[in-house]
Short mmCIF file of C-alpha atoms in Angstrom, two decimals:
data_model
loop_
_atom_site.label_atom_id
_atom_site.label_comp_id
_atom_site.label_asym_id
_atom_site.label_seq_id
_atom_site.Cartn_x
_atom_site.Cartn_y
_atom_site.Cartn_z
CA UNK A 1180 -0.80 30.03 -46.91
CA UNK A 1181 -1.45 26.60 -45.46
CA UNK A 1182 -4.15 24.40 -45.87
CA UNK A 1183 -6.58 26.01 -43.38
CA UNK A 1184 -6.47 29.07 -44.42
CA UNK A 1185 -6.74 28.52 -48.24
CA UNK A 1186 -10.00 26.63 -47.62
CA UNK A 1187 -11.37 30.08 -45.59
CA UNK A 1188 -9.95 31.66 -48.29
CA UNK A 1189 -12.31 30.07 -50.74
CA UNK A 1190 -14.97 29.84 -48.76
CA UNK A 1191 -15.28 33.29 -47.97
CA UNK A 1192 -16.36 33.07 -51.70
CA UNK A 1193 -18.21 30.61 -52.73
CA UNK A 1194 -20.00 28.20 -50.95
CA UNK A 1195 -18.24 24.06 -52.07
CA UNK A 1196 -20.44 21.54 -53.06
CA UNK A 1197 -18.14 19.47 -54.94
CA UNK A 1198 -14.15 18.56 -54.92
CA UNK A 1199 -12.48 17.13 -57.78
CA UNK A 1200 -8.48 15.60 -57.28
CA UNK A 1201 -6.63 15.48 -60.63
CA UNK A 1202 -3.37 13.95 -61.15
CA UNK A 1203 -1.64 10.84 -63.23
CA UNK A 1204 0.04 8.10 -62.43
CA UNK A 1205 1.64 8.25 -59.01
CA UNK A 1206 0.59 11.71 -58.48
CA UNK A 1207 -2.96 10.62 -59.39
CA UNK A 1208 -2.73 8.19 -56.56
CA UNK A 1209 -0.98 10.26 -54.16
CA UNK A 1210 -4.47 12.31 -53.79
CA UNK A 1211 -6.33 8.77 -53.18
CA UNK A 1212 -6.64 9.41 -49.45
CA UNK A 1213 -7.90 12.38 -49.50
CA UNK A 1214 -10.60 11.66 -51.97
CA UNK A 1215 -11.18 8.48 -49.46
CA UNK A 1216 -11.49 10.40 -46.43
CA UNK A 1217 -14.06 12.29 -48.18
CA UNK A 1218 -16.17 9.41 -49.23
CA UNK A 1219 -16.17 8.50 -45.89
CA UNK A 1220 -17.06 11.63 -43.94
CA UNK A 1221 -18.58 13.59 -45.98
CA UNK A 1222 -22.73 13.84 -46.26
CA UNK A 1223 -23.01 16.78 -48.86
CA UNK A 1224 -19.90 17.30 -50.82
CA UNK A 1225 -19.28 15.88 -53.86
CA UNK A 1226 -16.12 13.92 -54.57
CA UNK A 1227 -14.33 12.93 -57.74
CA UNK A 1228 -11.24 11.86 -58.59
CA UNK A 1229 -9.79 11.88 -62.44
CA UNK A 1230 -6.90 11.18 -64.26
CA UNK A 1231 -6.03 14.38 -65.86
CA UNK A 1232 -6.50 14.00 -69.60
CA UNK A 1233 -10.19 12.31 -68.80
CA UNK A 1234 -11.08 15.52 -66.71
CA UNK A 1235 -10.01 17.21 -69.61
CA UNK A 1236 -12.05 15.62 -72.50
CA UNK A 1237 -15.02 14.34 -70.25
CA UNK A 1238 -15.17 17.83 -67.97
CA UNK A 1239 -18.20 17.47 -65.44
CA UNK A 1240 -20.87 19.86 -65.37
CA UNK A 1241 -20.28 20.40 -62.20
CA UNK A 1242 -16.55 21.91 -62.14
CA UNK A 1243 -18.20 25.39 -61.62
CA UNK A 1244 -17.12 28.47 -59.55
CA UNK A 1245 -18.82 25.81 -56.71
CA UNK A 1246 -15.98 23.37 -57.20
CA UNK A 1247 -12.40 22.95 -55.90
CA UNK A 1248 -9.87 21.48 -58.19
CA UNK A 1249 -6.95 19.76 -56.58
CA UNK A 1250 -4.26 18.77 -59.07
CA UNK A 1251 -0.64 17.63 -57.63
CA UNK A 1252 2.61 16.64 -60.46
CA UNK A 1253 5.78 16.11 -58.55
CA UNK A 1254 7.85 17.92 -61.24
CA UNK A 1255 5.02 20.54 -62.51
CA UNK A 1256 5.22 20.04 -65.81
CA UNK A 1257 2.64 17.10 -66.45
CA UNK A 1258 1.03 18.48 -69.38
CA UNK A 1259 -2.24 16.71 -69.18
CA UNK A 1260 -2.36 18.12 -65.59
CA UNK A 1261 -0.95 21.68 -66.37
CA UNK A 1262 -4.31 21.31 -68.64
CA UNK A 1263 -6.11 20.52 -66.31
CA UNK A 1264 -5.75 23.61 -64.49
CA UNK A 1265 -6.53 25.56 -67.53
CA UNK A 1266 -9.70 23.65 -67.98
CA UNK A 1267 -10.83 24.16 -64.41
CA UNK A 1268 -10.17 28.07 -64.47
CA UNK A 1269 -12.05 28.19 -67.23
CA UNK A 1270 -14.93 26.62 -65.64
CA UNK A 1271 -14.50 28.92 -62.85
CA UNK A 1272 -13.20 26.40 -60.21
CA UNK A 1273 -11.13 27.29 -57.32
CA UNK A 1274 -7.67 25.12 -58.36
CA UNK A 1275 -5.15 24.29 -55.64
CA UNK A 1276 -1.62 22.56 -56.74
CA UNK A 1277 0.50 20.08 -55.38
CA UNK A 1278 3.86 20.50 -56.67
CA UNK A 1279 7.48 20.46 -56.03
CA UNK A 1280 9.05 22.72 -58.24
CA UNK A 1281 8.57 26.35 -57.54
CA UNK A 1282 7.53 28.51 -60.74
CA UNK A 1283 6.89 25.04 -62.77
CA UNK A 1284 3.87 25.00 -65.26
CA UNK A 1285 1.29 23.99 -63.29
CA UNK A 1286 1.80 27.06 -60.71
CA UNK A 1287 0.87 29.48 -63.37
CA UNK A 1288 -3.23 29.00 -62.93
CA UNK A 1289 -3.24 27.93 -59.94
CA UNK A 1290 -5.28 30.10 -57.87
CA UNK A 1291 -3.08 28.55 -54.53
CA UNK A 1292 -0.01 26.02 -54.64
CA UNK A 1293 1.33 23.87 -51.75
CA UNK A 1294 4.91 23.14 -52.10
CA UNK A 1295 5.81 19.75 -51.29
CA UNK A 1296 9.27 18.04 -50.35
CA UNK A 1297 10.23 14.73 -51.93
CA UNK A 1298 14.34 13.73 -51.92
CA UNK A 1299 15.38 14.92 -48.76
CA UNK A 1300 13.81 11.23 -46.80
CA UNK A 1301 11.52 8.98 -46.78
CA UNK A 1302 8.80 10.93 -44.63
CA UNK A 1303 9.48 13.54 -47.83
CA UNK A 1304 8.24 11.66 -50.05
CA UNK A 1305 4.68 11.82 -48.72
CA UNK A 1306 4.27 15.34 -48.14
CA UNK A 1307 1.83 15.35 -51.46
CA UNK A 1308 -0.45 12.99 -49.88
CA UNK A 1309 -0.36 14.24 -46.68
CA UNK A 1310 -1.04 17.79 -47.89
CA UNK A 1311 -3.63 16.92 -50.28
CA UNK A 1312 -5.05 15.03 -47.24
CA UNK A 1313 -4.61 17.78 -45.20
CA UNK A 1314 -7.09 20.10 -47.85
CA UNK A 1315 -9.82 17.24 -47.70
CA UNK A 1316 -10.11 17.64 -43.79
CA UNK A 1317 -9.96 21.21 -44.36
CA UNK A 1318 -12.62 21.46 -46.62
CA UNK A 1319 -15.20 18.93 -44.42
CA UNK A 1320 -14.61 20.80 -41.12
CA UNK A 1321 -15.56 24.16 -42.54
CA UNK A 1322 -18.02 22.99 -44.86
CA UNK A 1323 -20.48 20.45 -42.64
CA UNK A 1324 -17.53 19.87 -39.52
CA UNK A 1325 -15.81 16.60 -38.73
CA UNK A 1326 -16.09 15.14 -35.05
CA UNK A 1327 -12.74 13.56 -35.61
CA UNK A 1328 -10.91 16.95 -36.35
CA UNK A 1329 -8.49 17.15 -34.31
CA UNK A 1330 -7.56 13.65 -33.74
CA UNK A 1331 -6.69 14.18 -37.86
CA UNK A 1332 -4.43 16.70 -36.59
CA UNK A 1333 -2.71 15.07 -34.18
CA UNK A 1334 -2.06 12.80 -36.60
CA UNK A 1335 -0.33 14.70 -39.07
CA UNK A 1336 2.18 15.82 -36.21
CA UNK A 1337 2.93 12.14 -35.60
CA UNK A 1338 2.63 10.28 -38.91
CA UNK A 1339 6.15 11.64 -40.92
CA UNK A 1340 8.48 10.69 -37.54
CA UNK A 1341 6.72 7.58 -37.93
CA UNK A 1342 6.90 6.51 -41.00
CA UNK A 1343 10.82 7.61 -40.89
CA UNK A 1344 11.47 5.28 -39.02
CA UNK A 1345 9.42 2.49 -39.96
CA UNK A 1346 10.85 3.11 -43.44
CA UNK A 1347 14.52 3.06 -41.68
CA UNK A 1348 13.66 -0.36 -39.74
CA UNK A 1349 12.61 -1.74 -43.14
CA UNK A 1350 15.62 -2.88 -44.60
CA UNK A 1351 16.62 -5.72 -43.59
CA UNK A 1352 13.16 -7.38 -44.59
CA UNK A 1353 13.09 -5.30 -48.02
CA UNK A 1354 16.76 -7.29 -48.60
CA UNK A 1355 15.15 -10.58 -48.52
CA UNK A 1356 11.75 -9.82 -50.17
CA UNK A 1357 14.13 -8.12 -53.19
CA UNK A 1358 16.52 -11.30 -53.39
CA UNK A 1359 13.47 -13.35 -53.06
CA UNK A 1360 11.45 -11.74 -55.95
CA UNK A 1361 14.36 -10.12 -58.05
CA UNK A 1362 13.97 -12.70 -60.71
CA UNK A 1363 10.10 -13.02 -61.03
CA UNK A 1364 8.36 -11.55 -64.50
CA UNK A 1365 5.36 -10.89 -63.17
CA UNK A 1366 4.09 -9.45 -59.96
CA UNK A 1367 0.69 -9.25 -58.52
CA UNK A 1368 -0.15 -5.98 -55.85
CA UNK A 1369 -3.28 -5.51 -53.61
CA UNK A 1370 -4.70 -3.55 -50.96
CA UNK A 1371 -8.46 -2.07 -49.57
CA UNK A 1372 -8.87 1.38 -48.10
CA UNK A 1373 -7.01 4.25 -48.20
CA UNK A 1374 -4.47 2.31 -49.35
CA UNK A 1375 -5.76 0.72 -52.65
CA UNK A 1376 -4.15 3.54 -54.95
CA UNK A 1377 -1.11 2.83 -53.49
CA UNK A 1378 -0.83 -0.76 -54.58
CA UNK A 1379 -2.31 0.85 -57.94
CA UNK A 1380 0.99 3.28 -58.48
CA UNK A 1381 3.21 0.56 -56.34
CA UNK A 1382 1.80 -2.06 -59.52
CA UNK A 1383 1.49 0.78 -62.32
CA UNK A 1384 4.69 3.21 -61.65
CA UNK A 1385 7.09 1.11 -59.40
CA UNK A 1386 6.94 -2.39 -61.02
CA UNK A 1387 5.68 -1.90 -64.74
CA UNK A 1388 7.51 2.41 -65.18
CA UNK A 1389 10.62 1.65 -63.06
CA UNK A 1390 11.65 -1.76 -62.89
CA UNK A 1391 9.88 -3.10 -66.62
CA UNK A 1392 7.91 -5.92 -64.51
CA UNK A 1393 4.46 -7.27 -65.57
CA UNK A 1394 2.34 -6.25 -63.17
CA UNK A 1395 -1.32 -6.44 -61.83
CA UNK A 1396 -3.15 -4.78 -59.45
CA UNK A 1397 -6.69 -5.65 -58.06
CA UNK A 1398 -8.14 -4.04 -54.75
CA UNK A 1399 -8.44 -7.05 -51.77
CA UNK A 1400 -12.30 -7.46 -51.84
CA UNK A 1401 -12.29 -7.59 -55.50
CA UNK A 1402 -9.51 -10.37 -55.60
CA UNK A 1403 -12.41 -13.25 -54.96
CA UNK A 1404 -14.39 -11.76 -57.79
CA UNK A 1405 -12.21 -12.95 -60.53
CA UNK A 1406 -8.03 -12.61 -59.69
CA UNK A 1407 -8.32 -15.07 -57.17
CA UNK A 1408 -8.26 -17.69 -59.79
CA UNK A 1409 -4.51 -17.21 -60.58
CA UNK A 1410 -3.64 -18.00 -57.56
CA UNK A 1411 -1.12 -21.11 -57.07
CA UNK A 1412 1.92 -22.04 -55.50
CA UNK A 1413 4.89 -19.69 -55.87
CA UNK A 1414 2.89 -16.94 -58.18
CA UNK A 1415 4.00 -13.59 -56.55
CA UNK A 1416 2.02 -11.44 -54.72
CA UNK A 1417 2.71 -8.25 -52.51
CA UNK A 1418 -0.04 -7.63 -50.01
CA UNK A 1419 -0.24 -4.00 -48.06
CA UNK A 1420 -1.95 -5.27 -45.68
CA UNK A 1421 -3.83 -1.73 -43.46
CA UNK A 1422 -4.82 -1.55 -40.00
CA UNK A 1423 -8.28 -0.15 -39.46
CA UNK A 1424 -11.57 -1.09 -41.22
CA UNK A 1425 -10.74 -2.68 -43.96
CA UNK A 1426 -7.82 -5.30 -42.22
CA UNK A 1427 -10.64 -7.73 -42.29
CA UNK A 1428 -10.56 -7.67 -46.22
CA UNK A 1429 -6.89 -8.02 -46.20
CA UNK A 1430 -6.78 -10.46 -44.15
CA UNK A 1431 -9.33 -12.92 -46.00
CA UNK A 1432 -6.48 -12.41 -49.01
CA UNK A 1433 -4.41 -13.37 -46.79
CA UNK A 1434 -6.01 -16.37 -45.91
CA UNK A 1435 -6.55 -17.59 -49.36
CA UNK A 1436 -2.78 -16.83 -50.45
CA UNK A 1437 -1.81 -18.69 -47.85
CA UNK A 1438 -3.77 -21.70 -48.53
CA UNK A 1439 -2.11 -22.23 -51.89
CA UNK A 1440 1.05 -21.27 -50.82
CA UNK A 1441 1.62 -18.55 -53.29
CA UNK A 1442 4.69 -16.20 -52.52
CA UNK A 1443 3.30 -13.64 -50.85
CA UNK A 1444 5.10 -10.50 -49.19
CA UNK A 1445 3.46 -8.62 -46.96
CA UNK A 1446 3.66 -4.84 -45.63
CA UNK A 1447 1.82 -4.88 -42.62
CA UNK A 1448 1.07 -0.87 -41.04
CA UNK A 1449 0.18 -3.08 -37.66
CA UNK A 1450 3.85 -4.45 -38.10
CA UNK A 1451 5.04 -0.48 -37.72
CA UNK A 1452 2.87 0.60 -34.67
CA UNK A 1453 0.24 2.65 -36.78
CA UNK A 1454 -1.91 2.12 -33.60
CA UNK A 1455 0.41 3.33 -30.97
CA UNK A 1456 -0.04 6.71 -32.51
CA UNK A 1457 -2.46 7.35 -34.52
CA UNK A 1458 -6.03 7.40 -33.07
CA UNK A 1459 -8.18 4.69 -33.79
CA UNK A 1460 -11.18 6.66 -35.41
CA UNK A 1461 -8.85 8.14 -38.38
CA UNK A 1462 -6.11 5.18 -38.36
CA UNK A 1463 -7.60 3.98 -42.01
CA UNK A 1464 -6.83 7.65 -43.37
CA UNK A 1465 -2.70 6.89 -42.14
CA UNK A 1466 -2.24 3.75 -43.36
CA UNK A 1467 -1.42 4.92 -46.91
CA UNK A 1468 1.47 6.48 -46.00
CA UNK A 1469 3.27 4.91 -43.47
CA UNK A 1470 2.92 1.88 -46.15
CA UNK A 1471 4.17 3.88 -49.24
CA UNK A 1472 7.49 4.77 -46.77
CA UNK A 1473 8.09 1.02 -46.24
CA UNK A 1474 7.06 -0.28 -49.86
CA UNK A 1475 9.71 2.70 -51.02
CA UNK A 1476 12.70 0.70 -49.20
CA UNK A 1477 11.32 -2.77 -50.73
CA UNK A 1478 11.89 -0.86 -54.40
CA UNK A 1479 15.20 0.23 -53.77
CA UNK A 1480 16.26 -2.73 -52.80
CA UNK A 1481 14.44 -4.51 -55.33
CA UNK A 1482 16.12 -2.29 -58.61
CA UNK A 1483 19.50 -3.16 -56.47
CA UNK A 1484 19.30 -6.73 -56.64
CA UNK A 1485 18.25 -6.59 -60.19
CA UNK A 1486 20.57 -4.30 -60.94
CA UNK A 1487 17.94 -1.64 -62.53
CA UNK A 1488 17.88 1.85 -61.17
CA UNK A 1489 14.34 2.91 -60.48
CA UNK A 1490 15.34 5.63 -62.75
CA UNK A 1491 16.30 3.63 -65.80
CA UNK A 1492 13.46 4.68 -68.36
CA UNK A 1493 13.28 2.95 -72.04
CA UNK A 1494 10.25 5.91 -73.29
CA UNK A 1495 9.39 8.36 -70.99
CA UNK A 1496 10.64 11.73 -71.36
CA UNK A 1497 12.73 10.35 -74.06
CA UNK A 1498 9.82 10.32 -76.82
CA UNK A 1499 7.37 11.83 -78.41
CA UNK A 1500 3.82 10.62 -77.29
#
């Protein structure tokens, strides 16, 4: 079943009133769009968005036979999100699951699961988010309808080819941003919009998981409430800078970064003709993942230069904890 039709599905019943996304770490972030895009748009649903093991221990009262629960782990077997799904049954919840692995853990209460691709390219890779975002426009168009609906849609059909490439073209500049950060201990990452989970899991999973570098991360409009005062010359920064709404925010960062000459590196989505395709009234719901394909290339690069396979792990799945 695809998105559209598990939504009717549900609907047919229970009336929604509330959506929950449940994930950790990257996963967790993946479903930040969607959860976005139904801040934005939406005038009677309820939105939350939890990692897992909080969901778990602090349940709301309102994961009922009213909710949706959508949980996404790229390998399944996350147990605090398997128990999430448990926990949400349960309570009666509709769950949908975002997974790669067919027959993993997390399939088995599932009431629906969307199988995602992930190794086979860089457009792949962010099938989870754009499935889970996908479910979110799903859900508002037959719950109160979205003006923008099919402009969302056309979107989808355009955003993988584009982000392909853009991740393709990236190279050369994710050489010189690796050899020019490869030796720094600490890293800084921040975005606004759609976008701000990805410099969360960029900071959290990419820097601190994969590549053992201390790492911060700080949305754009928060950065003159506090982070800003670290700022100096040559302190590292990464900046994914969005097109839409929010630039404005970015680009006041920007400004500021600039001003003390910190070493900044900026991913741009305006850089990789997000506008030439997508639509201007849903552009802020794309940036996310044409900047995730591009930020993907910068990491491979960077574990190359340092000579530290994004793979390398010192604790995870290799203890107890």
């Amino acid at each position: 079943m695809n998105s559209k039709e598990i939504v009717q599905e549900i609907m047919q019943k229970n009336e929604v009133d509330s959506v929950f996304f449940v994930g950790c770490g990257a996963s967790k972030a993946d479903l930040y769009p969607a959860k976005y895009f139904l801040d934005q748009n939406a005038k009677k649903i309820r939105v939350s968005h939890y990692t897992a093991n909080e969901f778990n221990k602090s349940t709301p009262l309102s994961v009922n036979e009213h909710a949706i629960v959508i949980t996404a782990s790229l390998g399944g077997a996350t147990p605090e999100t398997v128990t999430a799904n448990s926990v949400a049954k349960e309570k009666g919840a509709h769950v949908i699951s975002l997974t790669r692995t067919v027959d993993s853990a997390l399939t088995k209460e599932a009431d629906y699961v969307i199988y995602h691709r992930f190794g086979e390219n860089y457009a792949a890779k962010l099938e989870k988010t754009g499935y889970a975002l996908e479910l979110a426009v799903e859900i508002l168009q037959q719950t109160e309808g979205y003006n923008h609906y099919e402009k969302m849609i056309d979107g989808f059909s355009k955003i993988y080819n584009l982000s392909q490439q853009s991740a393709e073209s990236a190279r050369l500049e994710a050489k010189k941003f690796a050899q020019a950060y490869k030796d720094d201990s600490v890293i800084y990452v921040m975005s606004s919009g759609a976008t701000h989970e990805v410099a969360y899991s960029t900071s959290i999973c990419l820097m601190m998981e994969m590549q053992w570098i201390h790492s911060g991360t700080f949305h754009s409009g928060e950065f003159f409430h506090g982070p800003f005062e670290i700022t100096d010359k040559d302190v590292p920064f990464v900046l994914l800078m969005n097109d839409g709404k929010t630039r404005e925010i970015d680009a006041r960062a920007l400004t500021f970064l600039e001003r003390f000459d910190a070493k900044t590196a900026v991913v741009d989505a305006l850089d990789y003709g997000l506008s030439s395709v997508i639509d201007a009234e849903v552009i802020d719901y794309f940036n996310p993942m044409i900047i995730t394909a591009v930020f993907r290339v910068y990491a491979e690069e960077l574990a190359i230069a340092r000579e530290h396979p994004l793979t390398k792990r010192r604790y995870m799945w290799k203890l107890s904890y």
